[in-house]
Amino acid sequence: MKYQSSELPIGKPQTRRKTAPKLAPLVAITILFTIIPICHLCIRFSSQKKISEVISSNSEDTIQPVDHLDNDLQVDHPCPVEDVPTQPCNVPIKEEEEEKEKPQKSPEKDEKSTKFVTKSDTTDKKVLPEPRKKLERHDQHARKKSGHRQRDFTVFKVVPQKADQKKPPSDSNVRSLSSEILDSEYCDLFSGEWVKNQEGPYYTNDTCNAIQQHQNCLKFGRPDTDFLKWRWKPDACELPIFDPVQFLELVRGKSLAFVGDSVARNHMQSLICLLSTVVYPEDISETQDENRRWIYKDYDFNISMFWAPYLVRTENDPNDVTQPFNLYLDEFDEFWTNQIQGFDYVIISAGHWFFRPTMFYLNRYLIGCLYCPQSNVSHVNSYFSYRRAFRTTFRGINSLENYKGVTFLRTFAPSHFENGPWDKGGDCARTKPFKRNEKVLEDYNLEYYKIQLDELKIAQRAGRRTGLKFRLFDTTQPMLLRPDGHPSKYGRWPNPNVTVPNDCVHWCLPGPIDAWNDFLVELLKREVGN
């Protein structure tokens, strides 16, 4: 009777048992070297799959990592003068010489690296993939055997479009970008030029107590006053100078909120100063920080300022301003989104803070950074965070159940640093506006402007379903032509022992920014008419 090996009786040895000791080590080694590689690939696949889920859930966004920051990005991107960190915002991540000497490490071989990208669905930059390294034979065999398809984590390198550099857009081309957003029933208020106006200004630094020191150009001895003698003239219609009584009647029983950074506050202070020729508001602020509230009791009208320089949820260390801000690009800033639901008009704006060192999060995962020292984090340009912040902001507004107001997007107001960046002696010493087409919108100013228009279009389409109105408040082109209206060095008394950057971001009060309220009156008239 023949027995199976597992059924052999005890004490009756067979000749086949003599080979068992020789086969056992071979079987063990075979199992060891077969199972371990498969388990290793499974573990690696599961960790990469977890990261991939973060990106796939945000497939409509684009992350564009770069090997190092372009020279234009380092030099031409100014940071806000007010509350700047002690370290420059445009510190390069790596020196170009180091990049040439040190070969780039492949993201596929670094299991701990968080460098990854998504498939591009925007046209911010033209990207070309680097050629993938050919797999070794044993890697191909292991992948084929495990049935696992490796996700491509190739880092893309940004290739600037040469067409924009050769032929900058003209004023008419820039205006055509906003044609789909503007209401064709009315004339384009924002296509025009600056013309002489000898009647200005309409208030002074002595008559208005809302002017902060750093924008009080007349107090600190600015010698020229010609920058006060201009008004904006649209091409196809007239834009009346701000009438405070007419404005207060338009907003009787209404509420207005400014959401943004210090330039948004600059706008609000201009409005208070223009209204001060008729009446001063009562300060009813509940806090003493940047979030303020005023009321005009005789007109039952109130103004609020919500400090939100990044618009979305943000975290930072208040005791260490040199540390990057953490931006949760897919999360609303509930502080202001929960409070605007009772407002009739909300003006959204943001810009210069997006040039600061920042860490980017989606679904609570770190997915990239701007000007951060970490080498294992994808270095992403500011266009990604700027687009994502506005997209999340408009989604937040559209999701509010009780908000029935009109939302205005005030577009990016360019700075005017010349002869150097903000922290290297750059200044804005011009004393008169540019003429039309003497200065055209280009580089990062153009990209920011296009991003805002793109996201406003998306918000308008969503707003039609929710019954909300989103309007364009286009200050980009008019303010591009006003290099003469910044405080420069006239926001403080000179001190030979202290070096302070010139302010070419904010605007003098009184100054060119007062024209924004000329725009505001006309925009509100149109809403009342509708």
Short mmCIF file of C-alpha atoms in Angstrom, two decimals:
data_model
loop_
_atom_site.label_atom_id
_atom_site.label_comp_id
_atom_site.label_asym_id
_atom_site.label_seq_id
_atom_site.Cartn_x
_atom_site.Cartn_y
_atom_site.Cartn_z
CA MET A 1 0.00 0.00 0.00
CA LYS A 2 1.32 3.37 -0.97
CA TYR A 3 1.01 6.25 1.47
CA GLN A 4 0.93 9.94 0.93
CA SER A 5 3.75 11.81 2.62
CA SER A 6 1.34 13.27 5.18
CA GLU A 7 -0.12 9.85 5.97
CA LEU A 8 3.01 7.77 6.48
CA PRO A 9 2.87 5.64 9.65
CA ILE A 10 5.20 6.52 12.46
CA GLY A 11 8.23 4.31 12.87
CA LYS A 12 8.20 3.06 9.27
CA PRO A 13 10.76 5.19 7.46
CA GLN A 14 10.66 5.47 3.69
CA THR A 15 13.41 6.29 1.30
CA ARG A 16 11.58 9.47 0.16
CA ARG A 17 12.01 11.02 3.60
CA LYS A 18 15.77 11.23 3.03
CA THR A 19 15.24 14.06 0.50
CA ALA A 20 13.05 16.12 2.84
CA PRO A 21 15.90 17.83 4.70
CA LYS A 22 17.41 18.91 1.36
CA LEU A 23 14.16 20.36 -0.03
CA ALA A 24 13.04 22.17 3.10
CA PRO A 25 15.66 24.95 2.98
CA LEU A 26 15.03 25.47 -0.71
CA VAL A 27 11.28 25.75 -0.16
CA ALA A 28 11.77 28.19 2.72
CA ILE A 29 14.15 30.37 0.72
CA THR A 30 11.80 30.35 -2.27
CA ILE A 31 8.85 31.40 -0.13
CA LEU A 32 10.94 34.09 1.61
CA PHE A 33 12.15 35.71 -1.59
CA THR A 34 8.70 35.50 -3.22
CA ILE A 35 6.48 36.86 -0.46
CA ILE A 36 8.70 39.71 0.83
CA PRO A 37 8.96 41.60 -2.51
CA ILE A 38 5.22 41.24 -3.03
CA CYS A 39 4.45 42.54 0.47
CA HIS A 40 6.91 45.39 -0.03
CA LEU A 41 5.15 46.44 -3.23
CA CYS A 42 1.73 46.16 -1.57
CA ILE A 43 2.79 48.38 1.33
CA ARG A 44 4.29 50.94 -1.03
CA PHE A 45 1.18 50.84 -3.22
CA SER A 46 -1.14 51.38 -0.26
CA SER A 47 0.83 54.41 0.99
CA GLN A 48 0.95 55.95 -2.47
CA LYS A 49 -2.72 55.17 -2.98
CA LYS A 50 -3.57 57.09 0.20
CA ILE A 51 -1.74 60.17 -1.12
CA SER A 52 -3.31 59.72 -4.54
CA GLU A 53 -6.79 59.83 -3.01
CA VAL A 54 -6.06 63.36 -1.79
CA ILE A 55 -5.25 64.48 -5.31
CA SER A 56 -8.03 62.56 -7.06
CA SER A 57 -10.58 64.20 -4.79
CA ASN A 58 -9.34 67.55 -6.08
CA SER A 59 -8.86 66.56 -9.71
CA GLU A 60 -10.06 69.92 -11.00
CA ASP A 61 -7.03 71.64 -9.45
CA THR A 62 -3.55 71.80 -10.84
CA ILE A 63 -0.28 71.63 -8.95
CA GLN A 64 2.69 72.83 -10.93
CA PRO A 65 5.92 72.07 -9.09
CA VAL A 66 9.11 73.72 -10.25
CA ASP A 67 12.70 72.65 -9.70
CA HIS A 68 13.69 76.15 -8.59
CA LEU A 69 12.05 79.55 -8.69
CA ASP A 70 12.41 81.59 -11.86
CA ASN A 71 14.38 84.81 -11.59
CA ASP A 72 11.25 86.77 -12.48
CA LEU A 73 9.39 85.16 -9.60
CA GLN A 74 12.16 86.00 -7.15
CA VAL A 75 12.65 89.61 -8.21
CA ASP A 76 9.33 90.84 -9.55
CA HIS A 77 7.01 89.42 -6.92
CA PRO A 78 6.76 92.02 -4.17
CA CYS A 79 5.54 91.30 -0.68
CA PRO A 80 3.29 93.56 1.33
CA VAL A 81 5.14 96.38 3.02
CA GLU A 82 2.90 96.35 6.06
CA ASP A 83 3.50 93.54 8.55
CA VAL A 84 6.21 91.94 6.42
CA PRO A 85 8.16 89.09 7.99
CA THR A 86 11.71 89.70 9.10
CA GLN A 87 12.95 87.51 6.26
CA PRO A 88 12.30 88.50 2.64
CA CYS A 89 9.29 86.83 1.05
CA ASN A 90 11.15 86.18 -2.17
CA VAL A 91 14.09 84.17 -0.85
CA PRO A 92 15.00 81.55 -3.48
CA ILE A 93 14.67 77.93 -2.44
CA LYS A 94 17.95 76.86 -4.01
CA GLU A 95 20.80 78.53 -5.78
CA GLU A 96 20.88 77.86 -9.50
CA GLU A 97 24.52 76.69 -9.36
CA GLU A 98 23.61 74.04 -6.79
CA GLU A 99 20.86 72.78 -9.04
CA LYS A 100 23.32 72.23 -11.87
CA GLU A 101 25.87 70.41 -9.75
CA LYS A 102 23.49 68.22 -7.81
CA PRO A 103 21.44 65.74 -9.90
CA GLN A 104 17.74 65.77 -9.26
CA LYS A 105 16.51 62.91 -7.15
CA SER A 106 13.82 60.80 -8.74
CA PRO A 107 10.56 61.05 -6.79
CA GLU A 108 9.79 57.40 -7.62
CA LYS A 109 12.79 56.16 -5.63
CA ASP A 110 12.09 58.24 -2.55
CA GLU A 111 9.34 56.49 -0.64
CA LYS A 112 9.09 59.23 1.99
CA SER A 113 8.89 62.09 -0.48
CA THR A 114 5.60 63.93 -0.79
CA LYS A 115 6.39 65.27 -4.28
CA PHE A 116 3.48 64.52 -6.55
CA VAL A 117 1.45 66.26 -9.20
CA THR A 118 -1.96 66.02 -10.72
CA LYS A 119 -2.94 65.98 -14.35
CA SER A 120 -3.04 69.57 -15.54
CA ASP A 121 -6.44 70.96 -16.52
CA THR A 122 -5.60 74.63 -16.65
CA THR A 123 -3.49 76.72 -18.96
CA ASP A 124 -1.57 78.77 -16.40
CA LYS A 125 1.72 77.40 -17.66
CA LYS A 126 2.78 75.09 -20.45
CA VAL A 127 4.39 72.04 -18.87
CA LEU A 128 6.50 69.35 -20.46
CA PRO A 129 7.10 66.01 -18.67
CA GLU A 130 10.64 64.83 -18.15
CA PRO A 131 11.41 61.46 -19.78
CA ARG A 132 10.81 58.55 -17.44
CA LYS A 133 13.71 56.34 -16.47
CA LYS A 134 13.62 52.89 -18.03
CA LEU A 135 12.81 50.19 -15.49
CA GLU A 136 15.36 47.54 -14.67
CA ARG A 137 14.45 43.99 -15.69
CA HIS A 138 13.87 42.75 -12.14
CA ASP A 139 11.58 45.77 -11.44
CA GLN A 140 9.54 44.99 -14.54
CA HIS A 141 9.29 41.36 -13.52
CA ALA A 142 8.19 42.21 -9.97
CA ARG A 143 5.58 44.68 -11.21
CA LYS A 144 4.21 42.22 -13.78
CA LYS A 145 4.06 39.46 -11.22
CA SER A 146 2.28 41.56 -8.59
CA GLY A 147 -0.20 43.03 -11.06
CA HIS A 148 0.52 46.50 -9.67
CA ARG A 149 0.57 49.55 -11.94
CA GLN A 150 2.89 52.20 -10.52
CA ARG A 151 1.36 55.70 -10.42
CA ASP A 152 3.42 58.24 -12.33
CA PHE A 153 4.79 60.79 -9.88
CA THR A 154 7.04 62.51 -12.39
CA VAL A 155 7.72 66.13 -11.40
CA PHE A 156 6.86 68.53 -14.19
CA LYS A 157 9.08 71.44 -15.03
CA VAL A 158 7.43 74.74 -15.90
CA VAL A 159 8.31 76.11 -19.32
CA PRO A 160 7.30 79.78 -19.63
CA GLN A 161 5.31 80.69 -22.70
CA LYS A 162 7.49 82.70 -25.04
CA ALA A 163 4.58 84.22 -26.90
CA ASP A 164 3.62 86.47 -23.98
CA GLN A 165 7.21 87.67 -23.63
CA LYS A 166 7.53 88.64 -27.29
CA LYS A 167 4.20 90.39 -27.65
CA PRO A 168 2.72 91.86 -24.44
CA PRO A 169 -1.06 92.26 -24.45
CA SER A 170 -2.44 95.69 -25.21
CA ASP A 171 -5.10 97.53 -23.25
CA SER A 172 -7.82 96.38 -25.66
CA ASN A 173 -6.73 92.76 -25.42
CA VAL A 174 -6.84 92.86 -21.64
CA ARG A 175 -10.30 94.40 -21.66
CA SER A 176 -11.55 91.62 -23.94
CA LEU A 177 -10.77 89.13 -21.16
CA SER A 178 -13.59 90.57 -19.04
CA SER A 179 -16.15 90.97 -21.83
CA GLU A 180 -17.95 87.74 -20.91
CA ILE A 181 -18.36 88.83 -17.28
CA LEU A 182 -19.50 92.43 -17.74
CA ASP A 183 -23.15 93.19 -18.36
CA SER A 184 -23.43 94.29 -22.00
CA GLU A 185 -26.43 96.44 -21.07
CA TYR A 186 -24.09 99.00 -19.49
CA CYS A 187 -20.91 100.67 -20.64
CA ASP A 188 -17.56 99.29 -19.52
CA LEU A 189 -16.56 101.52 -16.62
CA PHE A 190 -13.09 100.05 -16.46
CA SER A 191 -11.93 100.75 -20.03
CA GLY A 192 -10.63 104.30 -20.17
CA GLU A 193 -7.84 106.59 -19.06
CA TRP A 194 -6.89 109.12 -16.38
CA VAL A 195 -7.70 112.74 -17.20
CA LYS A 196 -6.96 115.98 -15.39
CA ASN A 197 -9.26 117.05 -12.56
CA GLN A 198 -8.35 120.32 -10.89
CA GLU A 199 -11.20 120.04 -8.36
CA GLY A 200 -9.58 117.27 -6.34
CA PRO A 201 -9.01 116.32 -3.64
CA TYR A 202 -12.38 116.19 -1.90
CA TYR A 203 -11.01 115.76 1.63
CA THR A 204 -7.65 116.20 3.33
CA ASN A 205 -5.65 114.46 6.00
CA ASP A 206 -6.88 117.17 8.40
CA THR A 207 -10.59 116.62 7.70
CA CYS A 208 -10.57 112.80 7.94
CA ASN A 209 -9.53 110.86 11.02
CA ALA A 210 -9.66 107.44 9.32
CA ILE A 211 -6.28 107.82 7.58
CA GLN A 212 -3.57 105.56 8.96
CA GLN A 213 -0.05 106.87 9.36
CA HIS A 214 1.56 104.77 6.64
CA GLN A 215 -0.76 106.21 3.96
CA ASN A 216 -0.81 109.80 5.21
CA CYS A 217 1.43 111.14 2.46
CA LEU A 218 0.62 114.83 2.99
CA LYS A 219 1.43 114.68 6.69
CA PHE A 220 4.90 113.28 6.08
CA GLY A 221 5.95 115.93 3.61
CA ARG A 222 5.28 114.61 0.14
CA PRO A 223 6.37 117.62 -1.98
CA ASP A 224 4.19 117.05 -5.08
CA THR A 225 0.38 117.20 -5.13
CA ASP A 226 -0.27 116.54 -8.82
CA PHE A 227 -1.19 112.93 -8.00
CA LEU A 228 -4.39 114.34 -6.43
CA LYS A 229 -5.53 116.05 -9.65
CA TRP A 230 -6.73 113.13 -11.79
CA ARG A 231 -10.00 111.29 -12.33
CA TRP A 232 -10.90 108.16 -14.28
CA LYS A 233 -12.71 108.72 -17.59
CA PRO A 234 -14.37 105.62 -19.17
CA ASP A 235 -14.30 105.43 -22.96
CA ALA A 236 -18.01 105.03 -23.60
CA CYS A 237 -19.64 107.02 -20.79
CA GLU A 238 -19.09 109.45 -17.95
CA LEU A 239 -18.19 108.43 -14.42
CA PRO A 240 -19.39 111.10 -11.96
CA ILE A 241 -17.22 112.08 -9.02
CA PHE A 242 -18.33 110.52 -5.72
CA ASP A 243 -21.36 112.23 -4.22
CA PRO A 244 -21.54 111.37 -0.48
CA VAL A 245 -25.22 112.33 -0.08
CA GLN A 246 -26.24 110.31 -3.12
CA PHE A 247 -24.25 107.33 -1.84
CA LEU A 248 -25.82 107.42 1.62
CA GLU A 249 -29.28 107.54 0.09
CA LEU A 250 -28.46 104.54 -2.12
CA VAL A 251 -27.36 102.48 0.87
CA ARG A 252 -30.02 103.60 3.34
CA GLY A 253 -31.00 100.59 5.42
CA LYS A 254 -28.22 98.47 3.84
CA SER A 255 -24.94 96.90 4.95
CA LEU A 256 -21.57 96.67 3.21
CA ALA A 257 -18.65 94.33 4.02
CA PHE A 258 -15.04 94.43 2.87
CA VAL A 259 -13.30 91.04 2.97
CA GLY A 260 -9.57 90.91 2.32
CA ASP A 261 -6.21 92.38 3.28
CA SER A 262 -4.79 95.83 4.05
CA VAL A 263 -5.57 97.11 0.54
CA ALA A 264 -9.23 96.24 1.18
CA ARG A 265 -8.97 98.23 4.42
CA ASN A 266 -7.33 101.04 2.42
CA HIS A 267 -10.43 101.10 0.18
CA MET A 268 -12.79 101.15 3.13
CA GLN A 269 -10.91 104.05 4.74
CA SER A 270 -11.16 106.01 1.49
CA LEU A 271 -14.94 105.53 1.58
CA ILE A 272 -15.17 106.74 5.20
CA CYS A 273 -13.07 109.80 4.33
CA LEU A 274 -15.27 110.68 1.36
CA LEU A 275 -18.38 110.33 3.52
CA SER A 276 -16.78 112.42 6.29
CA THR A 277 -17.66 115.60 4.39
CA VAL A 278 -21.29 114.81 5.35
CA VAL A 279 -21.21 112.67 8.48
CA TYR A 280 -18.84 110.58 10.58
CA PRO A 281 -19.76 106.97 11.49
CA GLU A 282 -19.93 105.56 14.99
CA ASP A 283 -17.38 102.86 15.77
CA ILE A 284 -19.28 99.83 17.11
CA SER A 285 -16.41 97.33 16.77
CA GLU A 286 -16.49 94.47 19.25
CA THR A 287 -12.73 93.92 19.05
CA GLN A 288 -9.63 96.06 18.69
CA ASP A 289 -8.00 93.94 15.98
CA GLU A 290 -8.25 94.26 12.20
CA ASN A 291 -11.94 93.30 12.19
CA ARG A 292 -13.90 96.55 12.51
CA ARG A 293 -17.49 97.77 12.24
CA TRP A 294 -19.03 101.25 11.84
CA ILE A 295 -22.61 102.48 11.64
CA TYR A 296 -24.22 105.60 10.14
CA LYS A 297 -27.27 105.79 12.39
CA ASP A 298 -29.08 108.53 10.48
CA TYR A 299 -29.10 106.30 7.40
CA ASP A 300 -29.27 102.90 9.12
CA PHE A 301 -26.19 101.93 7.13
CA ASN A 302 -23.21 99.97 8.45
CA ILE A 303 -19.76 99.07 7.15
CA SER A 304 -17.64 96.11 8.28
CA MET A 305 -14.07 95.05 7.62
CA PHE A 306 -13.26 91.31 7.81
CA TRP A 307 -9.54 90.61 7.91
CA ALA A 308 -8.88 87.65 5.59
CA PRO A 309 -5.72 88.19 3.50
CA TYR A 310 -5.87 84.61 2.15
CA LEU A 311 -9.70 84.37 2.13
CA VAL A 312 -9.58 80.67 3.12
CA ARG A 313 -8.83 78.98 6.46
CA THR A 314 -5.33 79.90 7.60
CA GLU A 315 -3.06 78.98 10.49
CA ASN A 316 0.18 80.60 11.60
CA ASP A 317 2.36 81.07 14.65
CA PRO A 318 1.55 84.58 15.98
CA ASN A 319 4.78 84.58 17.99
CA ASP A 320 7.03 83.85 14.99
CA VAL A 321 6.22 85.84 11.84
CA THR A 322 9.12 84.22 9.97
CA GLN A 323 7.29 80.88 9.82
CA PRO A 324 5.23 80.12 6.69
CA PHE A 325 1.45 80.35 6.85
CA ASN A 326 -0.55 77.13 6.55
CA LEU A 327 -3.27 77.52 3.92
CA TYR A 328 -6.12 75.00 3.88
CA LEU A 329 -7.09 75.72 0.31
CA ASP A 330 -10.29 73.65 0.28
CA GLU A 331 -11.72 74.96 3.58
CA PHE A 332 -13.81 78.09 4.12
CA ASP A 333 -12.76 80.79 6.54
CA GLU A 334 -15.82 80.39 8.73
CA PHE A 335 -15.06 83.55 10.69
CA TRP A 336 -16.27 85.80 7.87
CA THR A 337 -18.40 83.39 5.82
CA ASN A 338 -20.70 82.87 8.80
CA GLN A 339 -21.02 86.62 9.40
CA ILE A 340 -21.75 87.95 5.91
CA GLN A 341 -25.11 86.22 5.57
CA GLY A 342 -26.99 89.33 6.68
CA PHE A 343 -25.09 91.73 4.41
CA ASP A 344 -26.49 93.33 1.27
CA TYR A 345 -23.15 93.96 -0.46
CA VAL A 346 -19.82 92.18 -0.02
CA ILE A 347 -16.55 93.21 -1.71
CA ILE A 348 -14.02 90.36 -1.97
CA SER A 349 -10.34 91.06 -2.71
CA ALA A 350 -6.92 89.51 -2.11
CA GLY A 351 -3.51 89.57 -3.73
CA HIS A 352 -0.16 90.57 -2.29
CA TRP A 353 -0.16 88.14 0.63
CA PHE A 354 0.03 85.21 -1.80
CA PHE A 355 3.70 86.03 -2.42
CA ARG A 356 4.61 85.15 1.17
CA PRO A 357 6.07 81.80 2.35
CA THR A 358 3.13 79.40 2.57
CA MET A 359 2.38 75.70 3.03
CA PHE A 360 -0.53 74.30 1.01
CA TYR A 361 -3.00 71.71 2.33
CA LEU A 362 -5.84 69.83 0.64
CA ASN A 363 -7.99 67.43 2.65
CA ARG A 364 -5.65 68.20 5.57
CA TYR A 365 -2.67 66.74 3.65
CA LEU A 366 0.42 68.83 2.86
CA ILE A 367 0.62 68.91 -0.94
CA GLY A 368 3.10 71.73 -1.66
CA CYS A 369 4.61 75.00 -0.58
CA LEU A 370 5.88 78.39 -1.73
CA TYR A 371 9.28 79.65 -0.49
CA CYS A 372 9.64 76.90 2.10
CA PRO A 373 13.03 75.38 3.05
CA GLN A 374 11.86 71.75 3.01
CA SER A 375 13.41 69.73 0.18
CA ASN A 376 10.90 66.88 0.42
CA VAL A 377 7.87 69.09 -0.33
CA SER A 378 6.84 70.05 -3.85
CA HIS A 379 7.62 73.71 -4.50
CA VAL A 380 4.52 75.09 -6.20
CA ASN A 381 4.03 78.53 -7.73
CA SER A 382 1.54 80.99 -6.26
CA TYR A 383 -0.88 80.69 -9.20
CA PHE A 384 -2.13 77.37 -7.83
CA SER A 385 -2.88 78.71 -4.34
CA TYR A 386 -4.40 81.92 -5.73
CA ARG A 387 -6.80 80.03 -7.99
CA ARG A 388 -7.75 77.52 -5.33
CA ALA A 389 -8.36 80.20 -2.69
CA PHE A 390 -10.80 82.11 -4.87
CA ARG A 391 -12.54 78.93 -5.98
CA THR A 392 -13.08 77.87 -2.38
CA THR A 393 -14.18 81.38 -1.41
CA PHE A 394 -16.88 81.55 -4.06
CA ARG A 395 -18.03 78.02 -3.25
CA GLY A 396 -18.35 79.05 0.36
CA ILE A 397 -20.50 82.05 -0.54
CA ASN A 398 -22.68 79.98 -2.86
CA SER A 399 -23.21 77.41 -0.10
CA LEU A 400 -24.62 79.94 2.40
CA GLU A 401 -28.30 79.31 3.03
CA ASN A 402 -29.26 82.77 4.27
CA TYR A 403 -27.01 84.99 2.15
CA LYS A 404 -28.99 86.95 -0.46
CA GLY A 405 -26.58 89.80 -1.11
CA VAL A 406 -24.52 90.91 -4.11
CA THR A 407 -20.86 89.86 -4.17
CA PHE A 408 -18.31 92.09 -5.92
CA LEU A 409 -14.89 90.78 -6.86
CA ARG A 410 -12.46 93.69 -6.72
CA THR A 411 -9.60 92.61 -8.92
CA PHE A 412 -5.89 92.69 -8.14
CA ALA A 413 -4.31 96.15 -7.81
CA PRO A 414 -0.69 95.98 -9.07
CA SER A 415 2.19 97.43 -7.10
CA HIS A 416 4.80 99.64 -8.79
CA PHE A 417 8.28 98.81 -7.50
CA GLU A 418 10.96 100.11 -9.86
CA ASN A 419 14.76 99.91 -9.84
CA GLY A 420 14.72 96.92 -7.53
CA PRO A 421 12.39 94.62 -5.55
CA TRP A 422 10.61 95.75 -2.40
CA ASP A 423 13.42 94.66 -0.07
CA LYS A 424 16.32 95.83 -2.25
CA GLY A 425 15.58 99.55 -2.52
CA GLY A 426 12.72 99.39 -5.02
CA ASP A 427 10.68 102.59 -5.12
CA CYS A 428 7.71 104.28 -6.83
CA ALA A 429 8.86 107.86 -7.34
CA ARG A 430 6.80 108.79 -10.41
CA THR A 431 4.62 111.89 -10.12
CA LYS A 432 2.01 111.35 -12.86
CA PRO A 433 -0.02 108.47 -14.32
CA PHE A 434 0.97 106.34 -17.27
CA LYS A 435 -0.81 107.01 -20.52
CA ARG A 436 -2.94 104.32 -22.10
CA ASN A 437 -0.77 101.49 -23.49
CA GLU A 438 2.32 103.13 -22.04
CA LYS A 439 2.08 100.36 -19.45
CA VAL A 440 0.41 97.02 -20.23
CA LEU A 441 -0.64 94.20 -17.96
CA GLU A 442 1.84 91.31 -18.12
CA ASP A 443 3.74 88.67 -16.18
CA TYR A 444 2.32 87.72 -12.76
CA ASN A 445 -0.09 90.70 -12.76
CA LEU A 446 -1.74 89.33 -15.90
CA GLU A 447 -1.82 85.76 -14.54
CA TYR A 448 -3.47 86.85 -11.27
CA TYR A 449 -6.00 88.91 -13.20
CA LYS A 450 -6.88 86.00 -15.51
CA ILE A 451 -7.26 83.64 -12.55
CA GLN A 452 -9.71 86.01 -10.87
CA LEU A 453 -11.79 86.32 -14.04
CA ASP A 454 -11.84 82.54 -14.53
CA GLU A 455 -13.03 81.88 -11.00
CA LEU A 456 -15.61 84.66 -11.17
CA LYS A 457 -17.12 83.06 -14.27
CA ILE A 458 -17.43 79.76 -12.41
CA ALA A 459 -19.03 81.52 -9.44
CA GLN A 460 -21.51 83.32 -11.70
CA ARG A 461 -22.64 80.05 -13.28
CA ALA A 462 -23.11 78.46 -9.86
CA GLY A 463 -24.83 81.62 -8.59
CA ARG A 464 -27.50 81.37 -11.27
CA ARG A 465 -28.58 78.09 -9.70
CA THR A 466 -28.58 79.47 -6.15
CA GLY A 467 -30.00 82.88 -7.04
CA LEU A 468 -26.87 84.81 -6.02
CA LYS A 469 -25.25 87.65 -7.94
CA PHE A 470 -21.51 87.95 -8.56
CA ARG A 471 -20.24 91.19 -10.14
CA LEU A 472 -16.91 92.38 -11.48
CA PHE A 473 -15.29 95.36 -9.73
CA ASP A 474 -12.33 95.75 -12.07
CA THR A 475 -9.62 98.01 -10.63
CA THR A 476 -6.64 96.25 -12.23
CA GLN A 477 -6.25 98.23 -15.45
CA PRO A 478 -6.98 101.68 -13.95
CA MET A 479 -4.54 101.16 -11.08
CA LEU A 480 -1.85 99.70 -13.33
CA LEU A 481 -1.62 103.22 -14.78
CA ARG A 482 -1.13 104.94 -11.36
CA PRO A 483 2.49 104.50 -10.23
CA ASP A 484 2.27 107.99 -8.74
CA GLY A 485 -0.25 107.27 -6.00
CA HIS A 486 1.70 105.13 -3.50
CA PRO A 487 3.13 106.42 -0.20
CA SER A 488 6.69 105.40 -1.13
CA LYS A 489 8.85 106.90 1.66
CA TYR A 490 6.16 109.40 2.71
CA GLY A 491 4.40 107.09 5.14
CA ARG A 492 6.73 107.93 8.01
CA TRP A 493 9.28 110.49 9.15
CA PRO A 494 12.79 109.75 7.84
CA ASN A 495 15.15 108.07 10.28
CA PRO A 496 18.81 107.69 9.22
CA ASN A 497 19.29 104.84 11.69
CA VAL A 498 16.38 102.74 10.41
CA THR A 499 15.95 101.23 6.94
CA VAL A 500 12.30 100.65 6.02
CA PRO A 501 11.12 99.42 2.61
CA ASN A 502 9.27 101.93 0.44
CA ASP A 503 5.53 101.35 0.28
CA CYS A 504 4.49 100.81 -3.34
CA VAL A 505 1.57 98.52 -2.46
CA HIS A 506 -0.87 100.72 -0.53
CA TRP A 507 -2.28 104.06 -1.69
CA CYS A 508 -2.08 107.60 -0.36
CA LEU A 509 -5.20 109.09 1.20
CA PRO A 510 -6.44 111.21 -0.40
CA GLY A 511 -5.25 109.67 -3.66
CA PRO A 512 -6.05 107.54 -6.72
CA ILE A 513 -7.85 104.92 -4.65
CA ASP A 514 -10.71 107.40 -4.10
CA ALA A 515 -11.78 106.59 -7.68
CA TRP A 516 -12.72 103.11 -6.47
CA ASN A 517 -15.67 104.68 -4.72
CA ASP A 518 -16.65 106.50 -7.92
CA PHE A 519 -16.91 102.98 -9.38
CA LEU A 520 -18.79 101.73 -6.32
CA VAL A 521 -21.54 104.32 -6.59
CA GLU A 522 -22.17 103.48 -10.25
CA LEU A 523 -22.16 99.73 -9.56
CA LEU A 524 -24.69 100.16 -6.74
CA LYS A 525 -26.89 102.29 -9.00
CA ARG A 526 -26.98 99.44 -11.47
CA GLU A 527 -28.01 96.98 -8.77
CA VAL A 528 -30.80 99.24 -7.56
CA GLY A 529 -31.93 99.65 -11.15
CA ASN A 530 -32.03 95.89 -11.61
#
